[in-house]
Short mmCIF file of C-alpha atoms in Angstrom, two decimals:
data_model
loop_
_atom_site.label_atom_id
_atom_site.label_comp_id
_atom_site.label_asym_id
_atom_site.label_seq_id
_atom_site.Cartn_x
_atom_site.Cartn_y
_atom_site.Cartn_z
CA UNK A 275 36.48 -20.46 -12.38
CA UNK A 276 35.68 -16.45 -12.70
CA UNK A 277 38.06 -16.07 -14.90
CA UNK A 278 36.41 -16.07 -18.83
CA UNK A 279 37.43 -15.07 -22.58
CA UNK A 280 34.13 -13.77 -23.62
CA UNK A 281 35.17 -10.93 -21.20
CA UNK A 282 37.94 -9.51 -23.92
CA UNK A 283 36.45 -11.14 -26.25
CA UNK A 284 33.24 -8.32 -25.97
CA UNK A 285 35.77 -5.31 -24.58
CA UNK A 286 38.54 -5.18 -27.83
CA UNK A 287 41.26 -3.43 -26.59
CA UNK A 288 40.10 0.07 -28.66
CA UNK A 289 36.76 -0.10 -27.07
CA UNK A 290 39.07 -1.03 -23.24
CA UNK A 291 39.12 2.36 -22.66
CA UNK A 292 35.76 3.57 -22.73
CA UNK A 293 34.19 0.75 -21.15
CA UNK A 294 35.86 1.72 -18.46
CA UNK A 295 35.71 5.47 -18.48
CA UNK A 296 31.89 4.19 -18.73
CA UNK A 297 31.97 1.81 -15.53
CA UNK A 298 33.24 4.32 -13.44
CA UNK A 299 30.85 6.84 -14.36
CA UNK A 300 27.58 4.92 -13.74
CA UNK A 301 29.33 3.36 -10.49
CA UNK A 302 28.83 -0.62 -11.95
CA UNK A 303 29.74 -2.81 -15.14
CA UNK A 304 27.62 -2.02 -17.93
CA UNK A 305 26.40 -5.23 -19.79
CA UNK A 306 25.57 -4.31 -23.59
CA UNK A 307 28.47 -2.25 -24.18
CA UNK A 308 26.75 -0.67 -27.72
CA UNK A 309 23.88 0.68 -26.06
CA UNK A 310 25.95 3.68 -24.07
CA UNK A 311 28.08 4.67 -27.16
CA UNK A 312 25.17 5.29 -28.72
CA UNK A 313 24.68 7.52 -26.06
CA UNK A 314 27.35 9.23 -27.21
CA UNK A 315 27.67 8.61 -30.59
CA UNK A 316 26.37 12.80 -32.29
CA UNK A 317 23.83 13.27 -35.21
CA UNK A 318 27.07 14.60 -37.13
CA UNK A 319 28.70 10.54 -37.54
CA UNK A 320 26.34 9.86 -39.92
CA UNK A 321 25.91 6.47 -38.65
CA UNK A 322 23.53 4.17 -39.84
CA UNK A 323 21.67 0.37 -37.68
CA UNK A 324 21.85 -2.76 -39.89
CA UNK A 325 18.25 -1.61 -41.18
CA UNK A 326 19.63 1.47 -42.51
CA UNK A 327 18.43 3.95 -39.52
CA UNK A 328 20.08 6.62 -38.04
CA UNK A 329 21.83 5.81 -35.33
CA UNK A 330 22.76 8.69 -32.88
CA UNK A 331 22.36 9.56 -28.82
CA UNK A 332 18.95 11.41 -29.41
CA UNK A 333 16.29 8.68 -29.43
CA UNK A 334 17.90 7.68 -26.12
CA UNK A 335 18.11 11.02 -24.78
CA UNK A 336 14.42 10.70 -25.71
CA UNK A 337 13.72 7.50 -23.34
CA UNK A 338 16.55 8.66 -20.98
CA UNK A 339 14.00 11.85 -20.31
CA UNK A 340 10.94 10.07 -19.31
CA UNK A 341 12.68 7.93 -17.47
CA UNK A 342 14.13 10.73 -14.89
CA UNK A 343 11.26 13.17 -15.11
CA UNK A 344 9.58 9.31 -13.14
CA UNK A 345 12.06 8.37 -10.85
CA UNK A 346 12.17 12.37 -9.25
CA UNK A 347 8.48 12.30 -9.36
CA UNK A 348 8.59 9.18 -7.29
CA UNK A 349 11.67 10.47 -4.73
CA UNK A 350 9.25 13.12 -5.02
CA UNK A 351 6.17 11.13 -3.90
CA UNK A 352 8.02 9.91 -0.72
CA UNK A 353 10.18 12.99 0.13
CA UNK A 354 7.22 15.44 0.42
CA UNK A 355 4.84 14.11 1.31
CA UNK A 356 2.77 17.57 2.31
CA UNK A 357 2.93 18.62 -1.21
CA UNK A 358 0.67 18.78 -3.93
CA UNK A 359 0.34 18.30 -7.46
CA UNK A 360 0.97 21.63 -8.31
CA UNK A 361 4.13 21.49 -6.35
CA UNK A 362 5.28 18.36 -6.81
CA UNK A 363 4.71 19.27 -10.88
CA UNK A 364 7.25 22.52 -10.13
CA UNK A 365 9.85 21.23 -8.22
CA UNK A 366 10.78 18.41 -10.04
CA UNK A 367 10.68 20.83 -12.90
CA UNK A 368 13.60 23.19 -11.10
CA UNK A 369 15.79 19.44 -10.35
CA UNK A 370 15.30 18.45 -14.63
CA UNK A 371 15.88 22.28 -15.47
CA UNK A 372 17.96 22.66 -19.28
CA UNK A 373 20.58 24.31 -16.56
CA UNK A 374 20.99 21.61 -13.83
CA UNK A 375 21.07 18.26 -16.04
CA UNK A 376 23.66 20.95 -18.01
CA UNK A 377 25.71 21.30 -15.10
CA UNK A 378 25.61 17.48 -13.84
CA UNK A 379 26.62 16.36 -16.61
CA UNK A 380 29.64 18.59 -17.45
CA UNK A 381 30.15 17.51 -13.85
CA UNK A 382 30.89 14.08 -15.32
CA UNK A 383 32.62 15.20 -17.61
CA UNK A 384 30.46 13.67 -20.48
CA UNK A 385 31.46 15.42 -23.85
CA UNK A 386 35.01 13.82 -23.54
CA UNK A 387 33.30 10.64 -24.47
CA UNK A 388 31.33 12.56 -27.57
CA UNK A 389 32.16 10.93 -30.93
CA UNK A 390 30.78 14.32 -33.81
CA UNK A 391 32.46 15.29 -36.46
CA UNK A 392 31.96 19.03 -35.31
CA UNK A 393 34.26 20.49 -33.34
CA UNK A 394 33.37 20.15 -29.43
CA UNK A 395 34.22 23.80 -28.65
CA UNK A 396 31.38 24.65 -31.02
CA UNK A 397 28.20 22.78 -29.47
CA UNK A 398 26.71 25.14 -26.64
CA UNK A 399 25.73 24.11 -23.52
CA UNK A 400 22.79 22.12 -24.06
CA UNK A 401 25.03 18.75 -25.42
CA UNK A 402 25.62 17.95 -21.60
CA UNK A 403 22.67 17.94 -20.55
CA UNK A 404 20.80 15.73 -24.04
CA UNK A 405 23.72 13.65 -23.15
CA UNK A 406 23.70 12.21 -19.71
CA UNK A 407 19.92 11.64 -20.75
CA UNK A 408 20.65 9.46 -22.95
CA UNK A 409 23.60 7.73 -20.94
CA UNK A 410 20.17 7.59 -18.56
CA UNK A 411 18.42 5.97 -21.17
CA UNK A 412 20.98 3.57 -22.34
CA UNK A 413 20.94 2.28 -18.37
CA UNK A 414 17.74 1.67 -18.51
CA UNK A 415 18.26 -0.27 -21.88
CA UNK A 416 21.10 -1.61 -20.92
CA UNK A 417 20.73 -3.12 -16.64
CA UNK A 418 16.88 -1.97 -16.53
CA UNK A 419 14.81 0.60 -14.32
CA UNK A 420 15.94 -0.78 -11.26
CA UNK A 421 19.58 0.22 -11.83
CA UNK A 422 18.81 3.17 -13.59
CA UNK A 423 16.80 4.53 -11.08
CA UNK A 424 19.64 4.03 -8.35
CA UNK A 425 21.74 5.53 -10.93
CA UNK A 426 19.90 8.93 -11.00
CA UNK A 427 19.87 7.73 -6.62
CA UNK A 428 23.22 8.39 -6.59
CA UNK A 429 24.14 10.95 -9.34
CA UNK A 430 21.41 13.38 -9.39
CA UNK A 431 19.50 13.49 -6.34
CA UNK A 432 22.01 12.63 -3.26
CA UNK A 433 24.37 15.60 -4.54
CA UNK A 434 22.14 17.49 -6.11
CA UNK A 435 19.02 17.52 -4.95
CA UNK A 436 18.08 19.96 -1.69
CA UNK A 437 14.84 20.76 -0.99
CA UNK A 438 14.54 23.28 0.79
CA UNK A 439 17.24 25.47 -1.60
CA UNK A 440 14.90 24.60 -4.62
CA UNK A 441 12.10 25.78 -2.72
CA UNK A 442 14.18 29.60 -2.22
CA UNK A 443 14.05 29.00 1.23
CA UNK A 444 17.53 28.78 1.51
CA UNK A 445 20.03 30.96 -1.01
CA UNK A 446 23.31 29.25 0.62
CA UNK A 447 24.52 27.70 3.55
CA UNK A 448 27.85 29.24 3.93
CA UNK A 449 25.61 33.06 4.19
CA UNK A 450 23.24 31.81 6.93
CA UNK A 451 26.58 30.31 8.87
CA UNK A 452 28.73 33.30 8.49
CA UNK A 453 26.43 35.26 9.79
CA UNK A 454 25.86 33.24 12.59
CA UNK A 455 29.72 33.50 13.16
CA UNK A 456 29.51 37.39 13.07
CA UNK A 457 26.68 37.58 15.36
CA UNK A 458 28.30 35.16 17.38
CA UNK A 459 32.08 37.14 16.71
CA UNK A 460 33.35 33.70 16.53
CA UNK A 461 36.02 33.20 13.88
CA UNK A 462 35.41 30.97 10.84
CA UNK A 463 37.98 29.16 8.67
CA UNK A 464 37.08 27.14 5.23
CA UNK A 465 40.08 24.73 4.22
CA UNK A 466 40.33 24.12 0.77
CA UNK A 467 42.00 22.12 -1.43
CA UNK A 468 41.75 19.39 -4.13
CA UNK A 469 40.95 15.91 -2.99
CA UNK A 470 40.29 13.34 -6.47
CA UNK A 471 41.59 10.10 -5.64
CA UNK A 472 39.56 7.61 -7.15
CA UNK A 473 36.76 8.88 -8.47
CA UNK A 474 35.36 10.31 -12.08
CA UNK A 475 35.04 13.54 -11.79
CA UNK A 476 37.77 15.88 -10.44
CA UNK A 477 36.94 16.68 -7.02
CA UNK A 478 37.30 19.01 -4.28
CA UNK A 479 37.26 18.79 0.54
CA UNK A 480 36.66 21.69 2.43
CA UNK A 481 37.33 21.45 5.98
CA UNK A 482 35.06 24.38 7.77
CA UNK A 483 36.51 25.65 11.25
CA UNK A 484 34.47 27.89 13.59
CA UNK A 485 36.16 29.08 16.76
CA UNK A 486 38.88 26.12 17.57
CA UNK A 487 36.86 23.43 15.97
CA UNK A 488 36.23 21.57 13.15
CA UNK A 489 32.84 22.15 12.55
CA UNK A 490 32.15 19.79 9.25
CA UNK A 491 33.88 17.71 6.57
CA UNK A 492 32.44 17.80 2.72
CA UNK A 493 33.68 16.94 -1.06
CA UNK A 494 32.07 17.53 -4.30
CA UNK A 495 32.89 18.32 -7.35
CA UNK A 496 33.26 22.16 -7.01
CA UNK A 497 34.93 24.22 -4.72
CA UNK A 498 31.35 26.14 -4.50
CA UNK A 499 30.24 22.84 -3.60
CA UNK A 500 31.80 21.73 -1.78
CA UNK A 501 31.88 24.55 0.67
CA UNK A 502 27.64 24.81 0.64
CA UNK A 503 27.95 21.11 1.24
CA UNK A 504 29.65 21.92 4.74
CA UNK A 505 28.37 24.94 5.75
CA UNK A 506 24.43 22.73 5.26
CA UNK A 507 26.00 20.44 7.65
CA UNK A 508 27.72 22.54 10.39
CA UNK A 509 24.14 24.73 10.01
CA UNK A 510 22.11 21.66 11.38
CA UNK A 511 24.62 20.95 13.40
CA UNK A 512 24.12 24.21 15.06
CA UNK A 513 21.03 24.52 13.58
CA UNK A 514 19.49 24.86 18.05
CA UNK A 515 21.88 27.64 18.75
CA UNK A 516 20.51 29.17 15.27
CA UNK A 517 17.25 29.21 15.58
CA UNK A 518 17.48 30.38 19.44
CA UNK A 519 18.68 33.57 18.00
CA UNK B 280 -1.32 -24.16 3.74
CA UNK B 281 -2.77 -21.59 1.00
CA UNK B 282 -5.81 -20.87 3.87
CA UNK B 283 -4.39 -17.68 6.28
CA UNK B 284 -6.40 -15.79 8.19
CA UNK B 285 -4.91 -12.71 7.80
CA UNK B 286 -6.31 -12.81 4.05
CA UNK B 287 -9.56 -12.18 5.78
CA UNK B 288 -8.03 -9.42 8.12
CA UNK B 289 -6.45 -7.05 5.19
CA UNK B 290 -9.29 -7.66 3.59
CA UNK B 291 -13.10 -7.11 5.93
CA UNK B 292 -15.86 -7.77 4.76
CA UNK B 293 -16.93 -3.91 3.41
CA UNK B 294 -13.24 -3.60 1.68
CA UNK B 295 -14.48 -6.83 -0.27
CA UNK B 296 -16.57 -5.73 -2.90
CA UNK B 297 -13.33 -2.89 -3.53
CA UNK B 298 -10.33 -5.51 -3.84
CA UNK B 299 -12.45 -7.96 -5.92
CA UNK B 300 -13.33 -5.04 -8.20
CA UNK B 301 -9.93 -3.38 -8.76
CA UNK B 302 -8.25 -6.62 -8.95
CA UNK B 303 -10.36 -7.40 -11.90
CA UNK B 304 -9.16 -3.83 -13.34
CA UNK B 305 -6.42 -4.55 -12.84
CA UNK B 306 -5.46 -8.67 -13.87
CA UNK B 307 -3.74 -9.29 -10.43
CA UNK B 308 -4.24 -9.25 -7.45
CA UNK B 309 -3.36 -6.72 -4.88
CA UNK B 310 -0.91 -6.24 -2.13
CA UNK B 311 -2.08 -3.06 -0.38
CA UNK B 312 -5.42 -2.50 -1.37
CA UNK B 313 -4.31 1.16 1.20
CA UNK B 314 -2.88 2.62 -1.55
CA UNK B 315 -5.86 1.81 -4.44
CA UNK B 316 -8.27 3.63 -2.21
CA UNK B 317 -6.78 6.85 -2.43
CA UNK B 318 -6.36 6.58 -6.40
CA UNK B 319 -10.46 6.90 -5.80
CA UNK B 320 -10.12 9.51 -3.03
CA UNK B 321 -11.47 12.80 -4.67
CA UNK B 322 -10.64 16.54 -3.14
CA UNK B 323 -14.48 16.77 -1.93
CA UNK B 324 -13.69 13.78 1.09
CA UNK B 325 -11.27 16.05 2.57
CA UNK B 326 -9.60 13.82 4.31
CA UNK B 327 -6.01 13.71 5.72
CA UNK B 328 -3.40 11.04 6.88
CA UNK B 329 -2.39 10.80 10.24
CA UNK B 330 0.57 13.81 9.67
CA UNK B 331 -2.38 15.74 8.56
CA UNK B 332 -1.60 15.84 4.86
CA UNK B 333 -4.29 15.80 2.19
CA UNK B 334 -5.49 12.80 1.87
CA UNK B 335 -6.84 12.23 -2.38
CA UNK B 336 -5.51 10.81 -5.48
CA UNK B 337 -4.49 14.16 -7.02
CA UNK B 338 -0.74 12.96 -5.93
CA UNK B 339 -0.83 9.89 -7.59
CA UNK B 340 -1.97 11.36 -10.78
CA UNK B 341 1.32 12.95 -10.63
CA UNK B 342 2.92 10.03 -10.52
CA UNK B 343 0.96 7.41 -13.26
CA UNK B 344 1.55 10.72 -15.64
CA UNK B 345 5.19 10.36 -14.89
CA UNK B 346 4.94 6.60 -15.29
CA UNK B 347 2.65 6.25 -18.25
CA UNK B 348 5.19 8.72 -19.72
CA UNK B 349 7.73 6.34 -19.53
CA UNK B 350 6.03 2.80 -20.48
CA UNK B 351 4.77 4.32 -23.39
CA UNK B 352 7.91 6.20 -24.57
CA UNK B 353 10.38 2.97 -23.74
CA UNK B 354 6.90 1.37 -26.18
CA UNK B 355 7.47 3.53 -29.07
CA UNK B 356 11.81 3.61 -28.41
CA UNK B 357 11.77 -0.27 -29.38
CA UNK B 358 8.17 -0.81 -31.51
CA UNK B 359 9.41 2.55 -34.00
CA UNK B 360 12.94 2.00 -34.13
CA UNK B 361 12.70 3.92 -37.28
CA UNK B 362 11.29 6.97 -36.41
CA UNK B 363 13.44 10.11 -34.54
CA UNK B 364 13.12 11.91 -31.27
CA UNK B 365 10.67 14.01 -33.16
CA UNK B 366 8.46 11.29 -33.97
CA UNK B 367 8.05 9.33 -30.82
CA UNK B 368 7.91 12.68 -29.27
CA UNK B 369 5.30 13.20 -31.77
CA UNK B 370 3.51 9.76 -31.05
CA UNK B 371 3.01 9.15 -27.17
CA UNK B 372 1.90 12.26 -26.76
CA UNK B 373 -1.25 11.33 -28.61
CA UNK B 374 -1.26 7.71 -26.96
CA UNK B 375 -1.32 9.94 -23.76
CA UNK B 376 -3.44 12.60 -25.02
CA UNK B 377 -6.07 13.67 -22.26
CA UNK B 378 -9.24 12.04 -24.65
CA UNK B 379 -7.10 9.02 -24.75
CA UNK B 380 -6.79 7.96 -21.61
CA UNK B 381 -10.64 9.90 -20.93
CA UNK B 382 -12.08 6.88 -23.16
CA UNK B 383 -9.66 4.63 -20.81
CA UNK B 384 -11.34 4.87 -17.43
CA UNK B 385 -13.83 5.34 -19.13
CA UNK B 386 -13.97 2.04 -20.40
CA UNK B 387 -12.90 0.14 -17.20
CA UNK B 388 -15.80 2.17 -15.47
CA UNK B 389 -12.97 4.09 -13.10
CA UNK B 390 -15.42 5.83 -11.43
CA UNK B 391 -17.65 3.30 -10.12
CA UNK B 392 -15.58 3.47 -7.91
CA UNK B 393 -14.55 6.96 -7.20
CA UNK B 394 -15.48 8.37 -3.53
CA UNK B 395 -16.78 12.12 -3.71
CA UNK B 396 -19.51 14.49 -1.78
CA UNK B 397 -19.84 15.89 -5.09
CA UNK B 398 -22.15 13.55 -7.38
CA UNK B 399 -20.43 11.53 -10.44
CA UNK B 400 -23.51 13.77 -12.75
CA UNK B 401 -21.28 16.66 -12.00
CA UNK B 402 -17.54 15.65 -12.71
CA UNK B 403 -16.52 16.56 -16.03
CA UNK B 404 -14.82 14.19 -18.28
CA UNK B 405 -11.61 14.58 -17.55
CA UNK B 406 -12.21 12.38 -14.00
CA UNK B 407 -11.87 9.44 -16.30
CA UNK B 408 -8.70 10.15 -16.96
CA UNK B 409 -7.01 11.36 -13.88
CA UNK B 410 -8.10 8.43 -11.60
CA UNK B 411 -6.87 6.30 -14.91
CA UNK B 412 -3.47 8.15 -14.75
CA UNK B 413 -3.40 7.66 -10.39
CA UNK B 414 -4.78 3.70 -10.94
CA UNK B 415 -1.32 3.56 -12.30
CA UNK B 416 0.92 6.22 -9.99
CA UNK B 417 -0.60 3.03 -7.10
CA UNK B 418 0.04 0.07 -8.92
CA UNK B 419 3.43 1.80 -9.05
CA UNK B 420 3.96 2.10 -5.25
CA UNK B 421 2.14 -1.07 -4.38
CA UNK B 422 3.52 -3.67 -6.87
CA UNK B 423 6.45 -1.76 -9.17
CA UNK B 424 7.61 -0.80 -12.37
CA UNK B 425 7.46 -4.13 -13.96
CA UNK B 426 3.68 -4.89 -13.01
CA UNK B 427 3.30 -1.35 -14.02
CA UNK B 428 4.82 -2.38 -17.30
CA UNK B 429 2.83 -5.43 -17.88
CA UNK B 430 -0.77 -2.78 -16.88
CA UNK B 431 -0.24 -0.85 -19.15
CA UNK B 432 1.43 -3.43 -22.17
CA UNK B 433 -2.32 -5.52 -21.18
CA UNK B 434 -5.03 -2.02 -20.57
CA UNK B 435 -2.99 0.61 -23.14
CA UNK B 436 -1.06 -1.18 -25.43
CA UNK B 437 -1.96 -3.95 -27.10
CA UNK B 438 -5.89 -3.00 -26.88
CA UNK B 439 -5.78 1.16 -28.11
CA UNK B 440 -1.85 0.95 -29.23
CA UNK B 441 -2.03 1.22 -33.07
CA UNK B 442 0.66 3.68 -34.78
CA UNK B 443 -0.67 3.10 -38.30
CA UNK B 444 -3.80 4.67 -36.89
CA UNK B 445 -2.42 7.26 -34.33
CA UNK B 446 0.14 8.69 -38.01
CA UNK B 447 -3.35 9.40 -39.50
CA UNK B 448 -2.17 6.80 -42.55
CA UNK B 449 -4.85 4.56 -42.00
CA UNK B 450 -8.15 6.17 -40.36
CA UNK B 451 -10.21 3.08 -40.96
CA UNK B 452 -9.71 0.07 -41.54
CA UNK B 453 -13.44 -0.14 -41.79
CA UNK B 454 -13.58 1.96 -44.60
CA UNK B 455 -10.22 0.17 -47.01
CA UNK B 456 -12.23 -3.67 -45.90
CA UNK B 457 -16.19 -1.50 -47.40
CA UNK B 458 -14.20 -0.54 -50.25
CA UNK B 459 -12.14 -3.26 -50.72
CA UNK B 460 -15.59 -5.29 -50.86
CA UNK B 461 -17.56 -2.87 -53.04
CA UNK B 462 -14.49 -2.26 -55.95
CA UNK B 463 -14.64 -6.73 -55.75
CA UNK B 464 -18.92 -6.96 -55.99
CA UNK B 465 -18.49 -8.74 -52.52
CA UNK B 466 -20.77 -8.89 -50.36
CA UNK B 467 -20.08 -8.48 -46.91
CA UNK B 468 -22.22 -8.18 -43.46
CA UNK B 469 -20.15 -7.51 -39.28
CA UNK B 470 -22.72 -9.10 -36.88
CA UNK B 471 -22.20 -7.68 -33.52
CA UNK B 472 -23.69 -9.19 -30.36
CA UNK B 473 -22.85 -8.77 -26.61
CA UNK B 474 -20.04 -11.28 -25.22
CA UNK B 475 -18.70 -9.32 -21.82
CA UNK B 476 -18.92 -13.03 -19.89
CA UNK B 477 -15.77 -12.85 -16.87
CA UNK B 478 -15.01 -9.32 -17.87
CA UNK B 479 -14.46 -5.81 -16.59
CA UNK B 480 -16.38 -4.46 -19.08
CA UNK B 481 -19.41 -4.80 -21.05
CA UNK B 482 -17.86 -6.17 -24.08
CA UNK B 483 -18.74 -6.64 -27.61
CA UNK B 484 -18.39 -9.89 -30.36
CA UNK B 485 -18.01 -9.07 -33.89
CA UNK B 486 -17.43 -11.70 -37.13
CA UNK B 487 -17.18 -10.30 -40.54
CA UNK B 488 -18.28 -12.01 -42.78
CA UNK B 489 -17.53 -11.01 -46.46
CA UNK B 490 -18.45 -13.17 -49.58
CA UNK B 491 -19.83 -16.48 -47.44
CA UNK B 492 -16.82 -16.43 -45.91
CA UNK B 493 -15.57 -15.83 -42.08
CA UNK B 494 -12.74 -13.98 -42.10
CA UNK B 495 -12.42 -12.01 -38.89
CA UNK B 496 -13.82 -12.02 -35.39
CA UNK B 497 -12.38 -8.73 -32.92
CA UNK B 498 -13.92 -8.06 -29.26
CA UNK B 499 -13.80 -5.39 -27.98
CA UNK B 500 -15.24 -3.06 -24.89
CA UNK B 501 -17.30 -0.90 -27.63
CA UNK B 502 -19.51 -1.64 -31.47
CA UNK B 503 -17.46 0.22 -33.04
CA UNK B 504 -13.45 -0.36 -31.65
CA UNK B 505 -14.81 -4.63 -31.83
CA UNK B 506 -15.68 -3.91 -35.46
CA UNK B 507 -13.03 -1.77 -36.10
CA UNK B 508 -10.82 -4.86 -34.84
CA UNK B 509 -12.50 -7.13 -37.13
CA UNK B 510 -11.65 -4.77 -39.58
CA UNK B 511 -8.17 -4.53 -39.29
CA UNK B 512 -7.76 -8.37 -39.76
CA UNK B 513 -9.32 -8.46 -42.66
CA UNK B 514 -7.40 -5.81 -44.01
CA UNK B 515 -3.87 -7.95 -42.87
CA UNK B 516 -5.90 -10.81 -44.58
CA UNK B 517 -6.32 -9.43 -47.96
CA UNK B 518 -3.44 -7.20 -47.60
CA UNK B 519 -1.98 -8.68 -50.99
CA UNK B 520 -5.30 -8.36 -52.57
CA UNK B 521 -6.43 -5.26 -51.53
CA UNK B 522 -2.52 -3.73 -52.49
CA UNK B 523 -1.96 -5.46 -55.40
CA UNK B 524 -5.16 -2.81 -56.94
#
């Protein structure tokens, strides 16, 4: 029997939105919703647990920061077998940079869930990255290492980690593609439209037409990212042609 | 049928000692012995893998360092619920300090397994800690997160991590116990003897007698550690008496 009244007990009505919101962000069901609530609790709320210990997202942020570093290390270890220790360390710090984490937290709209006495407009940029790290810590406590790894794979590594671009070998695939089109005297056109569908975040889709042919499509959380993603795909599709020039 | 010729194929005779040595250090069977060999391979050997990438322990050290930090973070998160982010960060860096890791690597006798063209006497202290981190990375690749966590629990946390002592609240339990005995005009005696048994490392056992009674026993990898461990046990056994003074 699939139906169980327990489901309703553990997520009373007022928690329903939070539960659904978190589920969409995670891509899987939270088990213990309380730990996620803590991940969004700002110290200004002055909450304390039953033992009287201060309760806010900062301890989870400590845990999530470590988890994130480890999972990114593991990814780099296998995806760049030729990189030495120094290279791996440098790449990891680029991926988990404050700027990058803030972008991630912002794309996931985490600020919407933050509970605080301070108006949200008063927070600096770092709140996005800090809450993102706390969320990673919460996932680890709730579902363990493997779920945490999957979350980081789908929400960080796949959409954001491009080794070539992080190495600075490629600044922008879009500019490479445009340059090629101009040299080849081929027309090109980026057709961008909103396409959020059932996603947690606003999404944009783009079609890149070169000459008469739709060469690549892509979706991402900003117009710029979608164009860059489509350009990257087009670049690899055209690579042998580009490189022979 | 338990007997399988595969076992012999995967660990030919010349590897037998290494396999058994690693198994004793780990406390469980390695699956892929090759990854452990890499954890002991110094760069001076100039080895390369099939793709021509340099092969030595440094990449595994990068991975192990991250794993260790995460597992210690997780331990501190649950064992010190009252500690804030700053406290947890400070305690973690004490636990994973270079000095501490070198001590760990030395206690496990890891240098015995290092393959190097440089004479071992020429290495500085850090080789012990570096190889320890590489070993943690190898365990993670070979057996995954849970085994890695178990190894760190039994080889690092249980024998070495004493929060009170790391906090500097207690410098030495031995001195607390001695002070108490002197005030109480009680005789005390530490009886230390070698007791390695089937262990990987040389071990010492100690009996602490206060007055006529054997108050605590302990075993550790050095005389000093065994005395401290027994003193700690005695201290907690005597605590109500000590605190009422």
